[in-house]
Coordinates of C-alpha atoms in Angstrom, one line a residue:
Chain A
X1 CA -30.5 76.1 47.8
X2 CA -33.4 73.9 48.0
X3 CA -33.2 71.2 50.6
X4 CA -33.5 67.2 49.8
X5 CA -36.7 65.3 50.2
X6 CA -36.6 62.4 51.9
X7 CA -37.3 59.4 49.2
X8 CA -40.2 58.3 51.8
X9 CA -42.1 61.7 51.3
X10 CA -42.0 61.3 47.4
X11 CA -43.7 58.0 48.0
X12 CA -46.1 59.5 49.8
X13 CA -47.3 62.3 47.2
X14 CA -48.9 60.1 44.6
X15 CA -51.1 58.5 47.1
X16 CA -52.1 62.2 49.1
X17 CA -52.7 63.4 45.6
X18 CA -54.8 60.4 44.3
X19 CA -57.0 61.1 48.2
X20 CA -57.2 64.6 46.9
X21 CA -58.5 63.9 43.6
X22 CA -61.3 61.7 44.8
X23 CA -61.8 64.5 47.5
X24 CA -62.1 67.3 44.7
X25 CA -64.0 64.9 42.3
X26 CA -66.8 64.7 45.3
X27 CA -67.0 68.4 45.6
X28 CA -64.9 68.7 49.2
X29 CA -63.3 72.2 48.9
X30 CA -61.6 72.5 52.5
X31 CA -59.6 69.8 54.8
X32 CA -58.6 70.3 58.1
X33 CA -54.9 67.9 58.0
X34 CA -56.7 65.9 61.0
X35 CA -59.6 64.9 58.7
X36 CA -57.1 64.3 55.9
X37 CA -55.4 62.1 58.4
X38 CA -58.2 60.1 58.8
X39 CA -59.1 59.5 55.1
X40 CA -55.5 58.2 54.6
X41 CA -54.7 55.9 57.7
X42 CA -52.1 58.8 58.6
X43 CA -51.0 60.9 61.2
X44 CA -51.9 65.0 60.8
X45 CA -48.4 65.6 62.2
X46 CA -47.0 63.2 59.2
X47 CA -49.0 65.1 56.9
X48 CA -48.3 68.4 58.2
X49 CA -44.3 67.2 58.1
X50 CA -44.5 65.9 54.8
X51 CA -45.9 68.7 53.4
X52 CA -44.1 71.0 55.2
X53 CA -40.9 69.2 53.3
X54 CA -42.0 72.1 50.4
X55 CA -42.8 75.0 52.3
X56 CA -46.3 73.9 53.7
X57 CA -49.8 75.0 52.2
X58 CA -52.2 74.9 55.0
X59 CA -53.4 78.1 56.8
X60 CA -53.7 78.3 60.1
X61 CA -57.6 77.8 61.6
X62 CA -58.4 76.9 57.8
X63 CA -56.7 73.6 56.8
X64 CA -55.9 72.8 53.4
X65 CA -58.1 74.6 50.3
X66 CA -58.7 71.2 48.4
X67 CA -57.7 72.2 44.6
X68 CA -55.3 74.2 45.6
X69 CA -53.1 71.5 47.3
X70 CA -53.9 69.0 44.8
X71 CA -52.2 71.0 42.2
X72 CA -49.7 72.1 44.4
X73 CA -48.6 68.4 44.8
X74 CA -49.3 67.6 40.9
X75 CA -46.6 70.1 40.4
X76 CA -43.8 68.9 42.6
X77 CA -44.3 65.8 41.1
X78 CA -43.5 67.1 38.2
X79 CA -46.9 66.6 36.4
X80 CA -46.7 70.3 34.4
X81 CA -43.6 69.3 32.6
X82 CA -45.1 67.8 29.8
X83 CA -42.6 64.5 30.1
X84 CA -42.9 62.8 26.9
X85 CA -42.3 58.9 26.8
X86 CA -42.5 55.9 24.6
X87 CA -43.4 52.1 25.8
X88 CA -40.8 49.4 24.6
X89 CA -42.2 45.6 24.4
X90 CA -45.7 45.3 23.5
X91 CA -46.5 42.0 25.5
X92 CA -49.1 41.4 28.6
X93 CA -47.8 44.0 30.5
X94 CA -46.9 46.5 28.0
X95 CA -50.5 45.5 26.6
X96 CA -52.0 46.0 29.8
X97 CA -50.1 49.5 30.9
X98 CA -51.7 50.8 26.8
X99 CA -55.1 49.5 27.4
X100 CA -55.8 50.4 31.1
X101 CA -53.5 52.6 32.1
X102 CA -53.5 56.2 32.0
X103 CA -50.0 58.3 30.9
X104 CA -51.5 61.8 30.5
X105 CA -53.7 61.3 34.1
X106 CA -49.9 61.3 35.4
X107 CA -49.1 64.1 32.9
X108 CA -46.9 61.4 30.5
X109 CA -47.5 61.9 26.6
X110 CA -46.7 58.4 25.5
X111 CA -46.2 59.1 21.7
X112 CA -45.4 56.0 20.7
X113 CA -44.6 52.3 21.2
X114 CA -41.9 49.9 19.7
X115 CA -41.8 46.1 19.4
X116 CA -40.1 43.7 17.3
X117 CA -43.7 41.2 15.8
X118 CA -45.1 41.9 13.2
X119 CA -48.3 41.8 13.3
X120 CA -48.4 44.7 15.9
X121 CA -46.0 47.2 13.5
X122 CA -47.8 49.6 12.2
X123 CA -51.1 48.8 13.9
X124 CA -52.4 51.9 16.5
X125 CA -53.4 50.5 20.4
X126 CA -55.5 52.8 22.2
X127 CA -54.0 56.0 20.1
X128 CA -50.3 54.7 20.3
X129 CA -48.9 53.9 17.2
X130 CA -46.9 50.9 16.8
X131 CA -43.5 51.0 15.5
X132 CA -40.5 48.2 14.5
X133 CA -38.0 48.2 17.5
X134 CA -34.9 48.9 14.4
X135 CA -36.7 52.5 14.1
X136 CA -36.4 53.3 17.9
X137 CA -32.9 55.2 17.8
X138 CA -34.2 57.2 14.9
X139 CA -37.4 57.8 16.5
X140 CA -35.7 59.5 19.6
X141 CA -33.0 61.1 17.6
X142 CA -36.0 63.0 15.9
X143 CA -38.8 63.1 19.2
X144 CA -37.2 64.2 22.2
X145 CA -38.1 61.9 25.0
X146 CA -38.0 61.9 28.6
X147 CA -39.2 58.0 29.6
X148 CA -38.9 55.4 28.5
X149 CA -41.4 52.2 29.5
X150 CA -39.2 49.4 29.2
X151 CA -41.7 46.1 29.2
X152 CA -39.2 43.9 26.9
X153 CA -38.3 40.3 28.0
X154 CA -35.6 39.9 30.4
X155 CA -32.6 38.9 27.8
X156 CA -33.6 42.2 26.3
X157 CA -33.6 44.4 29.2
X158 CA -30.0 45.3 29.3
X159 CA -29.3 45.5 26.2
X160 CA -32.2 47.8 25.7
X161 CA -31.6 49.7 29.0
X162 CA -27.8 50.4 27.2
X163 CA -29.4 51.8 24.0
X164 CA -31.6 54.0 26.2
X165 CA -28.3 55.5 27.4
X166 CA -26.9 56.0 24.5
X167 CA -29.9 57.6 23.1
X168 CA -29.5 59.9 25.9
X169 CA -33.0 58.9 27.8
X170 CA -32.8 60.6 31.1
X171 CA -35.4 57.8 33.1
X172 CA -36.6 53.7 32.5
X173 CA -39.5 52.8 34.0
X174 CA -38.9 49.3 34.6
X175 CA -40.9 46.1 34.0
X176 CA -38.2 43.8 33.4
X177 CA -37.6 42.8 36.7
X178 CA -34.2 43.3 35.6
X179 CA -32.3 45.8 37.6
X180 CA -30.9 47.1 34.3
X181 CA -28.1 50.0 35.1
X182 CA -25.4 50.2 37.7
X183 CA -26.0 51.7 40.8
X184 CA -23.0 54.6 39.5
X185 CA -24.9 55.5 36.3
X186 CA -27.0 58.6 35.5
X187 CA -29.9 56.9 34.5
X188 CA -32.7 57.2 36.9
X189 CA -34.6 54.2 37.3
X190 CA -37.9 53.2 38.7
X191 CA -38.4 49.6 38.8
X192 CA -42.1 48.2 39.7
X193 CA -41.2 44.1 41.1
X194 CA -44.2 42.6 41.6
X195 CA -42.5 40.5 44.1
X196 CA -41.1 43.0 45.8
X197 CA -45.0 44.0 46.4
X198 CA -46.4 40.6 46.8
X199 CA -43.3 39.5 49.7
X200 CA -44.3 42.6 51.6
X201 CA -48.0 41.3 51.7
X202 CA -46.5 37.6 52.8
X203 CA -44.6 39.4 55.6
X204 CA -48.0 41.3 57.0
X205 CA -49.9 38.4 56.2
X206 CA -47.3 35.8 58.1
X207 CA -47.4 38.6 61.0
X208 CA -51.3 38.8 61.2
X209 CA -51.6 35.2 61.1
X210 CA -49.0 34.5 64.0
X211 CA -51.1 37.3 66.0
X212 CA -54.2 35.4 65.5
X213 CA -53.0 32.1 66.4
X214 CA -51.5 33.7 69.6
X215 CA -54.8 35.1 70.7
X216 CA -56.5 31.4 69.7
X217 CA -54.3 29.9 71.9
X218 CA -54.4 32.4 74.7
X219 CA -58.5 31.9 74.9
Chain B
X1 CA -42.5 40.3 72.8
X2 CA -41.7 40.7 69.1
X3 CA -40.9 44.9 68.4
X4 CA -42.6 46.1 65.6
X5 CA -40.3 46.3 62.4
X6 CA -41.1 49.8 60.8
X7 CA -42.9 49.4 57.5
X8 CA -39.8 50.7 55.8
X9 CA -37.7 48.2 56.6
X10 CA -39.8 45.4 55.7
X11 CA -40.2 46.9 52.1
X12 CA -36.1 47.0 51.8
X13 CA -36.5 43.3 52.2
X14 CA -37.4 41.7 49.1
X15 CA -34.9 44.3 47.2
X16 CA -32.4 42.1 50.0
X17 CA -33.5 38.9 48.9
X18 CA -33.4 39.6 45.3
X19 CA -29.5 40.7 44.9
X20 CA -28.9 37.8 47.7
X21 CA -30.1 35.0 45.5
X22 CA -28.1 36.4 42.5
X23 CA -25.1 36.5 45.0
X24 CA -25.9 32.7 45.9
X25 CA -26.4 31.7 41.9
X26 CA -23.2 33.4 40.9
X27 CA -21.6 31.2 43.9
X28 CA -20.1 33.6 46.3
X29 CA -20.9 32.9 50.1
X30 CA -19.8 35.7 51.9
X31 CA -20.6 39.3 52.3
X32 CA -19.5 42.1 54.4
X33 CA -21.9 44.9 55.1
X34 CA -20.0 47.1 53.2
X35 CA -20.2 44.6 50.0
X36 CA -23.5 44.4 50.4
X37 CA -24.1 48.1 50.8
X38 CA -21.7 48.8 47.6
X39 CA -24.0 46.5 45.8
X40 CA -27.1 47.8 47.0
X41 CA -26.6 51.5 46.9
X42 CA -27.0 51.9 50.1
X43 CA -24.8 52.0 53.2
X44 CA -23.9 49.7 55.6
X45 CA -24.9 50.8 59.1
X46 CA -28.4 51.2 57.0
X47 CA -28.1 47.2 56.1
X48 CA -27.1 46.5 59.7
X49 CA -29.7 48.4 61.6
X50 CA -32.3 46.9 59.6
X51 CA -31.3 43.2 59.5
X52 CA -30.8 43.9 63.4
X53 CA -34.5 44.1 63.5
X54 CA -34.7 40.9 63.3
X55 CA -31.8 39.7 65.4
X56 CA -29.0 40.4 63.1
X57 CA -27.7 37.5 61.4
X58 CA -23.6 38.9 60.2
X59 CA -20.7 37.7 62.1
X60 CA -18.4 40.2 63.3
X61 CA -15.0 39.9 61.3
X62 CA -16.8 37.5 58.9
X63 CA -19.9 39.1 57.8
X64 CA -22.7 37.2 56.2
X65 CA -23.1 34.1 55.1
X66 CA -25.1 34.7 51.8
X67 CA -27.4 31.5 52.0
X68 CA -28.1 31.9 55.5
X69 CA -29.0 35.3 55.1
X70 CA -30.9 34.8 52.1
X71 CA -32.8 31.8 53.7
X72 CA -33.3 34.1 57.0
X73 CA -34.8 36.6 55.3
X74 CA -37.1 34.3 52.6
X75 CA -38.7 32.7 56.3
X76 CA -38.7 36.6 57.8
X77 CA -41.2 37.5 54.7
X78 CA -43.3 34.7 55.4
X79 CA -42.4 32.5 52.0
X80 CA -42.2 29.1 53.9
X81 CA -45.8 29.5 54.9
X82 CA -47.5 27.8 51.9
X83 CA -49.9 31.0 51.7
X84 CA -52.3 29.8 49.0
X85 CA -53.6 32.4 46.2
X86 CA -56.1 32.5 43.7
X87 CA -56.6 35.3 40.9
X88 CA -59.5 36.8 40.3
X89 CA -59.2 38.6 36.7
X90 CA -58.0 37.3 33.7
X91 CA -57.9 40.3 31.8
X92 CA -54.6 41.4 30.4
X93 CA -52.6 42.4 33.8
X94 CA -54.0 39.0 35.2
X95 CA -52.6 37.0 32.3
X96 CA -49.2 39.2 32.3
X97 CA -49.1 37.7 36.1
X98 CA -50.2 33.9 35.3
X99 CA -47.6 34.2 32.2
X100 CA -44.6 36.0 33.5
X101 CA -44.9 36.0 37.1
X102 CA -43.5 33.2 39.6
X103 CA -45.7 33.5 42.8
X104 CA -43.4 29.7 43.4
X105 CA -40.4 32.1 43.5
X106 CA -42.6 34.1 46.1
X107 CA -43.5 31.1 48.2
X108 CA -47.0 31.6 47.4
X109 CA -49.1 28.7 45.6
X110 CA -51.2 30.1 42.9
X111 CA -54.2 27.3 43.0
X112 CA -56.7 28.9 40.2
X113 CA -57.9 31.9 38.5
X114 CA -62.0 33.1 37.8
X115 CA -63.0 34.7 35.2
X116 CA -66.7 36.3 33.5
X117 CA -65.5 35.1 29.8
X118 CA -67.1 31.9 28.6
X119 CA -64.2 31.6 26.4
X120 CA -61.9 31.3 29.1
X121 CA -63.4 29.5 31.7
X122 CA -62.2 26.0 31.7
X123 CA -59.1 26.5 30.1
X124 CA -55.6 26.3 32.0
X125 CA -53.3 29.1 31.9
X126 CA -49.8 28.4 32.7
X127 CA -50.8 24.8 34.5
X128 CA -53.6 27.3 36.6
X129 CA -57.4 25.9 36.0
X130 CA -59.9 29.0 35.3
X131 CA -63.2 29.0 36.9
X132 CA -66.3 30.6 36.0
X133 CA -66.7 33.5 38.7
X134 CA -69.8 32.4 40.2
X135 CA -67.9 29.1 41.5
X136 CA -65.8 31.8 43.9
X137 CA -67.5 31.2 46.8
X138 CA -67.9 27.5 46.6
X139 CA -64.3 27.0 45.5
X140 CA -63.0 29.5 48.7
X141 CA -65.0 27.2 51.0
X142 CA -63.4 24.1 50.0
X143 CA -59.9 25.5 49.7
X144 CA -58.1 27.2 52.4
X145 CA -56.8 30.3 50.6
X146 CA -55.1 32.6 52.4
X147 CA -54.2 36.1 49.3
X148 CA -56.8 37.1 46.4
X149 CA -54.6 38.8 43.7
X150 CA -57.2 41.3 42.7
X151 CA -57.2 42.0 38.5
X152 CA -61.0 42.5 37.8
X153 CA -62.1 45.9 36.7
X154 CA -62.6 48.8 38.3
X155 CA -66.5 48.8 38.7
X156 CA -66.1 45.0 40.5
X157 CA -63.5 45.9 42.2
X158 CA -65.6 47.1 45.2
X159 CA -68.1 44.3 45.3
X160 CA -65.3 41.7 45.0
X161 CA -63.3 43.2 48.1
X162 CA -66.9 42.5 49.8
X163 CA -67.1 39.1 48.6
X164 CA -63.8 38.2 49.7
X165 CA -64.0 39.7 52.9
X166 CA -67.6 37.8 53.7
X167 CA -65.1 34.5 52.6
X168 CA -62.5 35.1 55.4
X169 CA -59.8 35.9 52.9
X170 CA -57.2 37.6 54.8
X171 CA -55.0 39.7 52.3
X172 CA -55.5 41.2 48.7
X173 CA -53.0 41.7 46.4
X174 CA -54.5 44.8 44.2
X175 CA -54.5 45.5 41.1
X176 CA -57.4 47.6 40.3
X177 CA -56.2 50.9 41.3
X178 CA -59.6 51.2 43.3
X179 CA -59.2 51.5 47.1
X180 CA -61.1 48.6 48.0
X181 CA -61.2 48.7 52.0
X182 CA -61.3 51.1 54.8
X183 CA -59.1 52.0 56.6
X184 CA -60.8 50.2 59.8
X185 CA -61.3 47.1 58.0
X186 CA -59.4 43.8 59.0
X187 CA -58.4 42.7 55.5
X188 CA -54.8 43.3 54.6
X189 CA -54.1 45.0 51.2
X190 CA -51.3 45.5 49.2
X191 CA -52.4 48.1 46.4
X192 CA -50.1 47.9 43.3
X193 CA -50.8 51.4 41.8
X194 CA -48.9 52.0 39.1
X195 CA -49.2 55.9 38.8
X196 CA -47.4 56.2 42.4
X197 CA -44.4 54.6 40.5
X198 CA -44.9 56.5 37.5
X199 CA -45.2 59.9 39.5
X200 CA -42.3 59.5 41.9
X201 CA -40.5 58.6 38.8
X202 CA -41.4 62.1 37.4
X203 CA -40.6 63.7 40.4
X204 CA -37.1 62.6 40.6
X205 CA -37.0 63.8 36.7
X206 CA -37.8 66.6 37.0
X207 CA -35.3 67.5 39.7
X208 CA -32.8 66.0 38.1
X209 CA -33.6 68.1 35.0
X210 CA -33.9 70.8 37.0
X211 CA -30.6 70.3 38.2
X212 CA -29.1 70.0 34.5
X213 CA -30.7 73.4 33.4
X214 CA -28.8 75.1 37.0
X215 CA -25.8 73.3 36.0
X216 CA -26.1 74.7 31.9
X217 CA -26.9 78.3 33.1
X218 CA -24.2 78.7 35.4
X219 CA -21.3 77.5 32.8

């Protein structure tokens, strides 16, 4: 029986695994978890804990082996599964997610999205095809799929989120800003809010501005 | 002396605020703990410890009183400070933000945008003036402005981070999925990197399918 991991450590992984990338890309083989400490504004006791979470991959006197780590961490994140997903909404964001952003570097095949104008059904964006939103249960009947992207306006969202379910979609990655399933359901759910993103800045930024005008006035 | 709040606290916050305000707009005015934890997904000693933090604010026999809360916790994340933004990127993630996004709702005053593209410099996007990027450092000089939100591409992103820095900006909201300070530098950033989400996303999936094969196999 495997033990949980803390929802904290899983936030973690992306960004030791993006440090480890870069590290790899630059030719760095070998890490001692103090050095990788440094590079990530960390602790090596965090690290060591957090990676110790799934049974630890540093050697004693050694460190971590560079590669190897990295694709240890690719593949508890669930990178080698081959998750297949489609993108629903082809507006700015969904736009912007097709253009600059990179499913299969996360080890996502987006096979296809689905939008309700026109002028985009039918058309391809970046290698996607575009289809009409009415084909979408069919299309999933026919392509099992893992995630779905959900970038729809927000009078959409639930709506959509509900078809998801019934379609059987096991995850929503969610731009809606909608929370769009109840807390009970099976659906797992990643929302990204921007504003929960940009509050935490104005909290940090408040704080290091109160800081400053406290050391102004001391002086 | 303030305590420091932990980091993980501070990003349960805004998820607060959020389900706060719809309380408040669907009219109800009090909360227990528990309620709020139901509604949250969370539990309630978890809701009271962190609220504590900041010097509780529930009642006991009474609970919470959703607008004060909700108003307690906007001023705790900084959004009656009138931080000033601009944007820096019109490309297709910066004109999802100008379109969709509220920084109002944030507390945050979005004041202009700069761009590279001839055809959009001068134009308004959503009531915000675009300015030719070369007019950055003149405009930052003349206007207080306390966040950059950070869209340009990756190869500027780097150079921009320097720019802003040498302007006394204090906080970057990022967007470019480029790490664009040290960690010893002064400037605060908020990276939005959307693989992170994606990948912990994928983790949880493939746990959970994981857990649906263990479940099949033993029946």
């Amino acid at each position: 029986m495997k033990k949980p991991v803390s929802n904290n450590v899983i936030r973690r992984l992306p960004r030791y695994l993006r440090k480890l990338e870069e590290l790899e890309n630059s030719g760095i083989t070998r890490l001692s978890s103090g050095e990788f400490a440094k590079i990530l504004g960390s602790t090596s006791s965090q690290i060591r804990q957090d990676l110790n979470a799934f049974g630890g991959f540093g050697q004693q006197g050694y460190g971590y082996h560079v590669p190897d780590l990295r694709a240890e961490i690719a593949r508890i994140l669930g990178m080698d599964r081959g998750h297949q997903a489609v993108l629903i909404g082809v507006g700015n964001i969904g736009k912007a997610l097709l253009e600059k952003f990179s499913f299969n570097d996360c080890g996502v095949q987006l096979t296809a999205a689905f939008d309700v104008k026109q002028e985009l059904i039918g058309t391809d964006q970046q290698g996607v095809p575009v289809w009409s939103i009415d084909a979408l249960p069919e299309y999933l009947a026919l392509h099992p799929t893992d995630i779905a992207v959900l970038c729809v306006p927000k009078s959409q969202a639930m709506p959509m989120a509900e078809l998801l379910t019934e379609q059987g979609i096991d995850a929503i990655w969610n731009f809606t800003n909608v929370d769009v399933v109840k807390p009970s359901s099976q659906m797992m759910v990643e929302n990204v809010h921007f504003s929960d993103s940009l509050l935490s800045l104005s909290y940090f930024l408040a704080e290091h501005q109160d800081e400053k005008r406290r050391l102004k006035n001391r002086s």
